[in-house]
mmCIF file of C-alpha atoms and ligand atoms in Angstrom:
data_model
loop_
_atom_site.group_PDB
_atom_site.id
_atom_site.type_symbol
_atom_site.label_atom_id
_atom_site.label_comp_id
_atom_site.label_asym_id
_atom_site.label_seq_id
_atom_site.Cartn_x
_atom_site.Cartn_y
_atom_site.Cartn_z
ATOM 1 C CA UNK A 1 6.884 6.196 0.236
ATOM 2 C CA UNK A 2 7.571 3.252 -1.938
ATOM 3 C CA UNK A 3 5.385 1.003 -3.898
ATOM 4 C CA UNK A 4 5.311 -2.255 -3.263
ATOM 5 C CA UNK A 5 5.428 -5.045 -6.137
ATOM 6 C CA UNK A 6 4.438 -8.442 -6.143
ATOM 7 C CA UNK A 7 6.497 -11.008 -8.675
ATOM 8 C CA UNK A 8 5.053 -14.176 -8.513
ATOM 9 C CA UNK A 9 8.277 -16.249 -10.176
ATOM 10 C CA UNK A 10 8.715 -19.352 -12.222
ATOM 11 C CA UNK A 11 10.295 -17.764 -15.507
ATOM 12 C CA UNK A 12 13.807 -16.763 -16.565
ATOM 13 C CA UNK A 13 11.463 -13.102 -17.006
ATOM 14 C CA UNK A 14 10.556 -13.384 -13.236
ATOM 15 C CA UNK A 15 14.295 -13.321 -12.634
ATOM 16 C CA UNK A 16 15.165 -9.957 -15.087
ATOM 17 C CA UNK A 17 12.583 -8.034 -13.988
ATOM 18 C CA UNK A 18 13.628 -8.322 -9.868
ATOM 19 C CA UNK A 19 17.296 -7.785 -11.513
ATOM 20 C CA UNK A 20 15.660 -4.764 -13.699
ATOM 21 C CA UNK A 21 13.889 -2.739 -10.472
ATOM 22 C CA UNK A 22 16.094 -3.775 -7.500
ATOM 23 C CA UNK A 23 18.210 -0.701 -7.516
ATOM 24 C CA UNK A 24 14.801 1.736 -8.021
ATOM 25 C CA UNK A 25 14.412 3.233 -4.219
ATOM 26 C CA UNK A 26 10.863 4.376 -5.141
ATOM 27 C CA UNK A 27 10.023 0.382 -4.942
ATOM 28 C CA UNK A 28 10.236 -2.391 -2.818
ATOM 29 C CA UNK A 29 10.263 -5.441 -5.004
ATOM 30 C CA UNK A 30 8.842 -8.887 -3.640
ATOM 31 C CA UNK A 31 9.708 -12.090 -5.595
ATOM 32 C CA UNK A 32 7.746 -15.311 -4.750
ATOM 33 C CA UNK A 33 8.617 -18.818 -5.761
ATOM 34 C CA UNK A 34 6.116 -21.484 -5.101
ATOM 35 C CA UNK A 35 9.453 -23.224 -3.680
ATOM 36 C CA UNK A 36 9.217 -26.887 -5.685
ATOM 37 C CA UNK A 37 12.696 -27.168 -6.180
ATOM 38 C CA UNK A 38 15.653 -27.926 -3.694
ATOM 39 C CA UNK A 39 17.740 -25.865 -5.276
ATOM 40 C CA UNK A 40 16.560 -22.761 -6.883
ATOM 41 C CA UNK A 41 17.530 -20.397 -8.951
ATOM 42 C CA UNK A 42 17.111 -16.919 -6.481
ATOM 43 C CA UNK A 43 16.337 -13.400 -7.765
ATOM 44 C CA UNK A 44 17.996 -10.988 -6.860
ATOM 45 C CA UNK A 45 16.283 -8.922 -4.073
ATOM 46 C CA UNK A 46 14.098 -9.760 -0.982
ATOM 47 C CA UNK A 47 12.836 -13.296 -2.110
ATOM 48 C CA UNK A 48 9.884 -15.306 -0.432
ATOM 49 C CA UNK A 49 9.061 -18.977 -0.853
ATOM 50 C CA UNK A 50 5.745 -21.085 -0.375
ATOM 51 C CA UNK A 51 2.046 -21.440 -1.437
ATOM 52 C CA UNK A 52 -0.076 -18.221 0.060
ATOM 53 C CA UNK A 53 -2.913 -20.777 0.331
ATOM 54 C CA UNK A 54 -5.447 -20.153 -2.565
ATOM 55 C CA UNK A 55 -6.651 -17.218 -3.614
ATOM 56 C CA UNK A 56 -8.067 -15.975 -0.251
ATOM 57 C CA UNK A 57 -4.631 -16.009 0.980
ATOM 58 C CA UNK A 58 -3.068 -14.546 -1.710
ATOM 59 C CA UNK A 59 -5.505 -11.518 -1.043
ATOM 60 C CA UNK A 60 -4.567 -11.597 2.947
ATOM 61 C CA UNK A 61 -1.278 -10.964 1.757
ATOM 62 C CA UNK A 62 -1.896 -8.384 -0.374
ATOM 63 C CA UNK A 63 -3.407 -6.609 2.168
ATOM 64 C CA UNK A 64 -0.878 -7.075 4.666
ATOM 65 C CA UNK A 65 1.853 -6.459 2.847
ATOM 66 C CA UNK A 66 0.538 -3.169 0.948
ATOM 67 C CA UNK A 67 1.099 -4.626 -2.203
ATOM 68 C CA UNK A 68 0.408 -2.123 -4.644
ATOM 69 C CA UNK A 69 0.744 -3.974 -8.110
ATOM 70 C CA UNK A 70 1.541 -8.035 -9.217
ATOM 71 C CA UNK A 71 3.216 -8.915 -11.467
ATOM 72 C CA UNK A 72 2.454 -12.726 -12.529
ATOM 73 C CA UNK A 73 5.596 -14.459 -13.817
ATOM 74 C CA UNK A 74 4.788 -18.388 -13.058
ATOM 75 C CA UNK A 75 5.008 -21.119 -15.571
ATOM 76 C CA UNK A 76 3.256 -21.016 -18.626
ATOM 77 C CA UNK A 77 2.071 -24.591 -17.801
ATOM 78 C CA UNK A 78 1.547 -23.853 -14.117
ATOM 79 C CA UNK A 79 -2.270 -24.117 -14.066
ATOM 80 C CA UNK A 80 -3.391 -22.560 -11.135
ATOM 81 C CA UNK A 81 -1.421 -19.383 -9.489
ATOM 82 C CA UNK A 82 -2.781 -17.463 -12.390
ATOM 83 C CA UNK A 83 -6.466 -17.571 -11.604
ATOM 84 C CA UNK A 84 -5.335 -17.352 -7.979
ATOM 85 C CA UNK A 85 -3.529 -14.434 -9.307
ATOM 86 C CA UNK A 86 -6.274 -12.857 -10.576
ATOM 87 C CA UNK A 87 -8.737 -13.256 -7.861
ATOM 88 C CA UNK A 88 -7.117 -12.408 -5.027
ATOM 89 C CA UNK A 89 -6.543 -8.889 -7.350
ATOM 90 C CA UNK A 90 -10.119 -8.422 -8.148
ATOM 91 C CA UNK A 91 -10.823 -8.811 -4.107
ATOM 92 C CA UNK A 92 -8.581 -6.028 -3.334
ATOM 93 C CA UNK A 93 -8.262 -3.863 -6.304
ATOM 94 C CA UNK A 94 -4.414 -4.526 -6.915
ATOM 95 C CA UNK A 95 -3.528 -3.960 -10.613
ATOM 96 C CA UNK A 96 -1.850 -7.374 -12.150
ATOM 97 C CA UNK A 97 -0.275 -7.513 -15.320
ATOM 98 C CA UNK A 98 0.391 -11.099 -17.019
ATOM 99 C CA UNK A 99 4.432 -11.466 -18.323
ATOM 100 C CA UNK A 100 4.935 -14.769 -20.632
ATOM 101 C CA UNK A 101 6.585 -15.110 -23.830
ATOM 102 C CA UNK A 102 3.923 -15.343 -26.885
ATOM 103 C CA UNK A 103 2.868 -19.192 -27.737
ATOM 104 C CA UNK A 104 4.499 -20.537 -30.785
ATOM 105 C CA UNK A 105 2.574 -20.402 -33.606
ATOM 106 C CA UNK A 106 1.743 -23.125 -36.579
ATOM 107 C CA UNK A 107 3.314 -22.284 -39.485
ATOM 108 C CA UNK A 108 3.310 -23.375 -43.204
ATOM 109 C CA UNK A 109 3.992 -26.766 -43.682
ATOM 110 C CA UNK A 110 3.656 -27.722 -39.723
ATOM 111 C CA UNK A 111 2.055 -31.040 -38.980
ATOM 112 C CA UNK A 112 1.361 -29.820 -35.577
ATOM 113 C CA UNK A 113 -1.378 -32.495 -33.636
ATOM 114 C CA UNK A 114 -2.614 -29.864 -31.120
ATOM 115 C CA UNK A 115 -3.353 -31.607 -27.451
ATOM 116 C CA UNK A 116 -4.575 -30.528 -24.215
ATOM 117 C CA UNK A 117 -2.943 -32.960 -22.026
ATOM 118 C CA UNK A 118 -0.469 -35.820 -22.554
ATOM 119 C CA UNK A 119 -3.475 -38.840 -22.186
ATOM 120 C CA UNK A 120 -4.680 -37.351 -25.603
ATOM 121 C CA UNK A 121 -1.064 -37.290 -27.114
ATOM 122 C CA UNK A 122 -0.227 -40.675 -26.052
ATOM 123 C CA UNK A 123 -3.996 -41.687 -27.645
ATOM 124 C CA UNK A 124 -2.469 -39.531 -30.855
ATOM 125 C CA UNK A 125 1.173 -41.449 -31.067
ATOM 126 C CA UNK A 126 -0.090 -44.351 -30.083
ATOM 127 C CA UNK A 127 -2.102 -44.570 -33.179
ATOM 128 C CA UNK A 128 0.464 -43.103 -35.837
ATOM 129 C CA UNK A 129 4.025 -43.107 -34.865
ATOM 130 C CA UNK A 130 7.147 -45.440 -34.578
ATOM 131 C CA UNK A 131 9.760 -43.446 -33.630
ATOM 132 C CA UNK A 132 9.572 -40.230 -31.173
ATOM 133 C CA UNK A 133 11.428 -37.656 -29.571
ATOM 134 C CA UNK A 134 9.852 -36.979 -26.327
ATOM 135 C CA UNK A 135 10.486 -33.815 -24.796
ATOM 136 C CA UNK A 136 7.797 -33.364 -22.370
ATOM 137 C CA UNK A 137 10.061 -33.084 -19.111
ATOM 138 C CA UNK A 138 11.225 -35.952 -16.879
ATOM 139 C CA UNK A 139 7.987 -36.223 -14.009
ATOM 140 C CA UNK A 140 5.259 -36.083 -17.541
ATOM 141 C CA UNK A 141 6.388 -39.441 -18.713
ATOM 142 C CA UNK A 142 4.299 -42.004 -17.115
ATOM 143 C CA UNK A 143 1.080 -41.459 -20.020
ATOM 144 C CA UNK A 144 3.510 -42.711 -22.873
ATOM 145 C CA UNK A 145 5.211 -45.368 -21.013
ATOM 146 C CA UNK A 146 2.314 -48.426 -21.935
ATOM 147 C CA UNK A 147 3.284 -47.796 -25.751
ATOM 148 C CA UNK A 148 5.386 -50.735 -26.226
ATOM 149 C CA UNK A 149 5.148 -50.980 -29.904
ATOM 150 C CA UNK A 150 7.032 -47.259 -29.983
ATOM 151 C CA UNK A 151 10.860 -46.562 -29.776
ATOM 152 C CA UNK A 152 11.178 -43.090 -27.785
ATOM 153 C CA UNK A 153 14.239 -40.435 -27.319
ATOM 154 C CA UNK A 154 13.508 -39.578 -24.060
ATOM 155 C CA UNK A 155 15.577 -36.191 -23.705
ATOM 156 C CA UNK A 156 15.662 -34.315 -20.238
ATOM 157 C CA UNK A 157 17.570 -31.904 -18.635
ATOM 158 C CA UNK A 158 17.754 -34.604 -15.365
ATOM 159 C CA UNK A 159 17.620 -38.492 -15.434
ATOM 160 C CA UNK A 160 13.606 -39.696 -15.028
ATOM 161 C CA UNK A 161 13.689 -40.888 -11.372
ATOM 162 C CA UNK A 162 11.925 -43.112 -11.377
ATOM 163 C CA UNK A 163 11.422 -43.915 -14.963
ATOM 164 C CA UNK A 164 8.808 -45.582 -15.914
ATOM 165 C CA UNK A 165 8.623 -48.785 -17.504
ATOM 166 C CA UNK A 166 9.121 -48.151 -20.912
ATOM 167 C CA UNK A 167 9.623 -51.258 -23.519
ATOM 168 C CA UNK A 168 12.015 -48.916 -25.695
ATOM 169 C CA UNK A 169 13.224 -46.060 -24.607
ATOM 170 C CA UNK A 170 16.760 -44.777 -24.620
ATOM 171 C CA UNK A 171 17.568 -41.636 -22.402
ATOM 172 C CA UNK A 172 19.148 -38.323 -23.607
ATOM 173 C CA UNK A 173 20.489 -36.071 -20.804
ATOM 174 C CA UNK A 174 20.620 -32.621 -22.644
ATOM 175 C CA UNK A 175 20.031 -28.849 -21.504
ATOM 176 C CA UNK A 176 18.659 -26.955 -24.429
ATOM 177 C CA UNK A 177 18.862 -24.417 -26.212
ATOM 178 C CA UNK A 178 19.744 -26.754 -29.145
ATOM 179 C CA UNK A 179 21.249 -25.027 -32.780
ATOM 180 C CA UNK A 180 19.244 -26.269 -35.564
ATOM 181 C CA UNK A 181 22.128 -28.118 -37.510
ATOM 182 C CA UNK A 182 22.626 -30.509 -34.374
ATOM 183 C CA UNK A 183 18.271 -31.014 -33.723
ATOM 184 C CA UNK A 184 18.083 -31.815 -37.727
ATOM 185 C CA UNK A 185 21.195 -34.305 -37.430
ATOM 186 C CA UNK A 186 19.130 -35.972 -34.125
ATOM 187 C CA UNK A 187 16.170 -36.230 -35.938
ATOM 188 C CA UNK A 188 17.234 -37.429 -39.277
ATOM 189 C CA UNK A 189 20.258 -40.063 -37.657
ATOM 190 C CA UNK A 190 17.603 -41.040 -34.602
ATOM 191 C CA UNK A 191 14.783 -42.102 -37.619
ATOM 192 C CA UNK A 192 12.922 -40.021 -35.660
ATOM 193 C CA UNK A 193 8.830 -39.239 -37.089
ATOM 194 C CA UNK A 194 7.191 -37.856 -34.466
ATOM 195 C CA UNK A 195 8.118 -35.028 -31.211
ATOM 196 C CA UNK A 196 6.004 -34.834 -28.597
ATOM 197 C CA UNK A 197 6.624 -31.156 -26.683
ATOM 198 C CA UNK A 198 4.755 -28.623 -24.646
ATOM 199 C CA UNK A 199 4.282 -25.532 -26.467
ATOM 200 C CA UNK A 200 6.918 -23.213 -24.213
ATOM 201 C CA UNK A 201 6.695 -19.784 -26.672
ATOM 202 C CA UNK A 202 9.545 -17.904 -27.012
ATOM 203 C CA UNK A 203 11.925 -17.566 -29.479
ATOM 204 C CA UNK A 204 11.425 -19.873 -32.695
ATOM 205 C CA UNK A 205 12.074 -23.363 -32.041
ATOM 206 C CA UNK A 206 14.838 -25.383 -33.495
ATOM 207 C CA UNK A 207 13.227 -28.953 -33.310
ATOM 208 C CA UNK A 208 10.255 -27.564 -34.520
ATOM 209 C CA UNK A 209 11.801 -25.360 -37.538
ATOM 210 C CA UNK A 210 13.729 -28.898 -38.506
ATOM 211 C CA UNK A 211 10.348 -30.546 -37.951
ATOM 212 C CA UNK A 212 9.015 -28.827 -40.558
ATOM 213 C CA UNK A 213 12.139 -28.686 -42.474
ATOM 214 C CA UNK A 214 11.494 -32.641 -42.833
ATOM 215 C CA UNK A 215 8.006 -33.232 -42.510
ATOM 216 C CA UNK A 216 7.564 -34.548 -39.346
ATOM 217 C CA UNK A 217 4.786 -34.785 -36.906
ATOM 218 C CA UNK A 218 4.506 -33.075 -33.586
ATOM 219 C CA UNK A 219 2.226 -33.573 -31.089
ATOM 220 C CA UNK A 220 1.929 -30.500 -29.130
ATOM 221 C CA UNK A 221 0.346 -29.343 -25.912
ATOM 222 C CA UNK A 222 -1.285 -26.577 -25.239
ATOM 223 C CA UNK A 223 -1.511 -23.979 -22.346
ATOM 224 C CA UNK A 224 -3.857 -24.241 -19.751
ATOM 225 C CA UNK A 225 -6.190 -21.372 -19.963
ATOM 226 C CA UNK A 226 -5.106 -18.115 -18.234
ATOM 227 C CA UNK A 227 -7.802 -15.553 -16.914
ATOM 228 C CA UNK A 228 -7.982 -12.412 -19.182
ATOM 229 C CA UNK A 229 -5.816 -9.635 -17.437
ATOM 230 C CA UNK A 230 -3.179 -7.399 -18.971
ATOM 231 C CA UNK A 231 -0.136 -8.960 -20.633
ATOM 232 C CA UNK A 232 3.389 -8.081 -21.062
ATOM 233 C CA UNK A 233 5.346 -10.207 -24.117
ATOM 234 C CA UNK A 234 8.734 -9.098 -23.009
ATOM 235 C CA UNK A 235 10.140 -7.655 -19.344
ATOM 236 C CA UNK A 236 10.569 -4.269 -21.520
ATOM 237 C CA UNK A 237 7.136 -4.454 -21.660
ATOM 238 C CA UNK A 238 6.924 -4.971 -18.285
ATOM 239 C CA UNK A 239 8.474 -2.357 -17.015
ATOM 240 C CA UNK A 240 6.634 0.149 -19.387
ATOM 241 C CA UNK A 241 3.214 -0.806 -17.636
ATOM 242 C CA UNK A 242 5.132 -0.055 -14.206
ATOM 243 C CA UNK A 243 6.287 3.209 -15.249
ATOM 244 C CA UNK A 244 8.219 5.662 -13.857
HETATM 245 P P1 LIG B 301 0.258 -24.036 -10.125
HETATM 246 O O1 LIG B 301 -0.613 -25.204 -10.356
HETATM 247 O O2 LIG B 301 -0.058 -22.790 -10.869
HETATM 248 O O3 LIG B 301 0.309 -23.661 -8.586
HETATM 249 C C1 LIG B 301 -0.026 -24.568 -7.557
HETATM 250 C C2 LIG B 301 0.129 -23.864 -6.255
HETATM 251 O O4 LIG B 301 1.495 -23.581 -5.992
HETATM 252 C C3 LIG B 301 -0.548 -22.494 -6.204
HETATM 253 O O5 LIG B 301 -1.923 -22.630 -5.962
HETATM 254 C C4 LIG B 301 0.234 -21.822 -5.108
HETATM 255 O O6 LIG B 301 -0.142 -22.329 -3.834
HETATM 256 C C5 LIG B 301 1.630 -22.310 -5.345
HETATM 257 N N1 LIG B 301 2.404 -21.429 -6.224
HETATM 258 C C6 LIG B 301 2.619 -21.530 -7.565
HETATM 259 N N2 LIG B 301 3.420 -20.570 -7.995
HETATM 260 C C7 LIG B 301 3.739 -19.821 -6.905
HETATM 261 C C8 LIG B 301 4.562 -18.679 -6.691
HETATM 262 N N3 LIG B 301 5.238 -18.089 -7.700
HETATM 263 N N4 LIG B 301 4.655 -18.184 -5.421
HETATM 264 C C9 LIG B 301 3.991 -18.776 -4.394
HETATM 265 N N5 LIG B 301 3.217 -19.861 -4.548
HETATM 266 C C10 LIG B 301 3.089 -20.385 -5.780
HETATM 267 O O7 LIG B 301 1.784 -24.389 -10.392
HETATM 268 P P2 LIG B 301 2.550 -25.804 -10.320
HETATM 269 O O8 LIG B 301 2.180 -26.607 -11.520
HETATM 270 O O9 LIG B 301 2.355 -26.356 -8.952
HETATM 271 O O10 LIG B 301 4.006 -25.285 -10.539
HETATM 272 C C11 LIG B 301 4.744 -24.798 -9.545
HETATM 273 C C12 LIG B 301 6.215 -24.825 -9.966
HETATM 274 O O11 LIG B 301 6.520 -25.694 -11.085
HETATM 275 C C13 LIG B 301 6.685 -23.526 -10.385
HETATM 276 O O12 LIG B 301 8.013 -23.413 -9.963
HETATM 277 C C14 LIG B 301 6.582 -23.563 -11.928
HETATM 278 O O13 LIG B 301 7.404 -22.603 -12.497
HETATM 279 C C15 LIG B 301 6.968 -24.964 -12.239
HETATM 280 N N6 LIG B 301 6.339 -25.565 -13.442
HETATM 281 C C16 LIG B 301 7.138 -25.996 -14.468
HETATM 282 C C17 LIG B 301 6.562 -26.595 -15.571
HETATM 283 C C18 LIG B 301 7.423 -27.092 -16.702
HETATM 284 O O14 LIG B 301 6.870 -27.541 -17.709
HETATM 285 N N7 LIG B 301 8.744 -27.022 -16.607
HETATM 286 C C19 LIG B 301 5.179 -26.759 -15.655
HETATM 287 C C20 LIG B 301 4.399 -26.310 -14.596
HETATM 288 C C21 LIG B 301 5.004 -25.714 -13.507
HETATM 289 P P3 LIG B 301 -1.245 -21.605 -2.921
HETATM 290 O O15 LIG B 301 -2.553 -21.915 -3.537
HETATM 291 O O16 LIG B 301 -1.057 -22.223 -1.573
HETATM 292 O O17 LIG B 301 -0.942 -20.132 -2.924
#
């Protein structure tokens, strides 16, 4: 009889790890995406799509669907599925394991402004910056857009639609990741003295290694909180808590 596993998606990982297990016939692997995009990017696999409706739901499903184990791969910004995650475990006794790539860390010489949400970094640039890169994704920009005394690099995988009414702004269209000769040239040619960014984890950062590099500030958000359940750093890691 097969185990059945839960991936709740939203990560490159979430992607690997159905691509990892989807030729293992002692398990029947389950990827869900909370479906916000038009066009997403499938696992491989048998793939579901929508909210379960809270935590109560999530545990219906469990239930129903003999899920014996979740895996929780959503967004490390996405605030909620995670403690919906982890309830809707604890009311049926279905192991769940956390996958996300470790937070960056501060390093030597960082002038890192730690926030918790983008009202608070607007409050920080607002107060000490000219010129800033901001990377925060094109629906976040609406808390920086009253800042008219500020020039901003607005850089985004998609054009802002709408954007809003910035008084100087100019709009970089760019997929990332970026090699840090080319995010030092931006910074230095762009007169650029402050990023604003989420703090994604992962590998080390170019714009923030060329941050440092030249003394720049960087506003920087934080993760929401996450309940405390088991974690996985890396899909290898992952798998190991699967097993054979
Ligand atoms: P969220 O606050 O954690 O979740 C909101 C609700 O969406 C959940 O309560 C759940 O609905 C549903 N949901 C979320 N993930 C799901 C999944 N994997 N499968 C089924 N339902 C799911 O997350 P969010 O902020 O709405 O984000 C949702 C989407 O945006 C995800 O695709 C995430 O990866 C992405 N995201 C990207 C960023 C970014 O910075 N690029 C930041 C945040 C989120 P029910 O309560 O009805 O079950």
């Amino acid at each position: 009889m097969p185990r059945n596993l839960l991936i709740l998606g939203g990560i490159t990982e979430a992607r690997a790890l159905a691509r990892a297990l989807v030729e293992r016939s002692d398990l029947r692997v389950i990827s869900s995406l909370a479906g916000r995009t038009g066009n997403p990017h499938l696992p491989v696999g048998e793939v579901r799509i929508g909210g379960f409706g809270g935590a109560d739901g999530l545990a219906t499903y469990l239930r129903d669907n003999c899920i014996d184990a979740v895996i929780d791969c959503t967004h490390p910004f996405a605030a909620r599925m995670g403690w919906n995650a982890a309830k809707g475990c604890a009311a049926t006794g279905v192991p769940l394991l956390r996958l996300e790539r470790p937070a960056w860390m501060r390093q030597d010489g960082d002038a890192w402004d730690e926030v918790e949400d983008w009202t608070q970094a607007a409050a920080v640039v607002g107060a000490q910056s000219r010129r800033v890169l901001l990377a925060v994704g094109r629906q976040e920009l609406e808390p920086f857009a009253g800042l008219d005394r500020i020039w901003f690099l607005i850089r985004s995988v998609e054009a802002p639609d709408p954007l809003p009414p910035f008084a100087q702004a100019e709009i970089l269209l760019a997929r990332g990741p970026f090699p840090y000769a080319s995010e030092r040239e931006l910074l230095t040619t762009r007169h650029i003295d402050t990023i604003v960014c989420k703090n994604s984890g992962g590998p080390a950062d170019a714009k923030l290694a060329a941050a440092r590099a030249l003394g720049l500030r960087v506003v920087i958000k934080n993760r929401p909180p996450r309940p405390h359940t088991p974690k996985a750093a890396s899909v290898a890691e992952a798998l190991s808590w699967l097993g054979d």
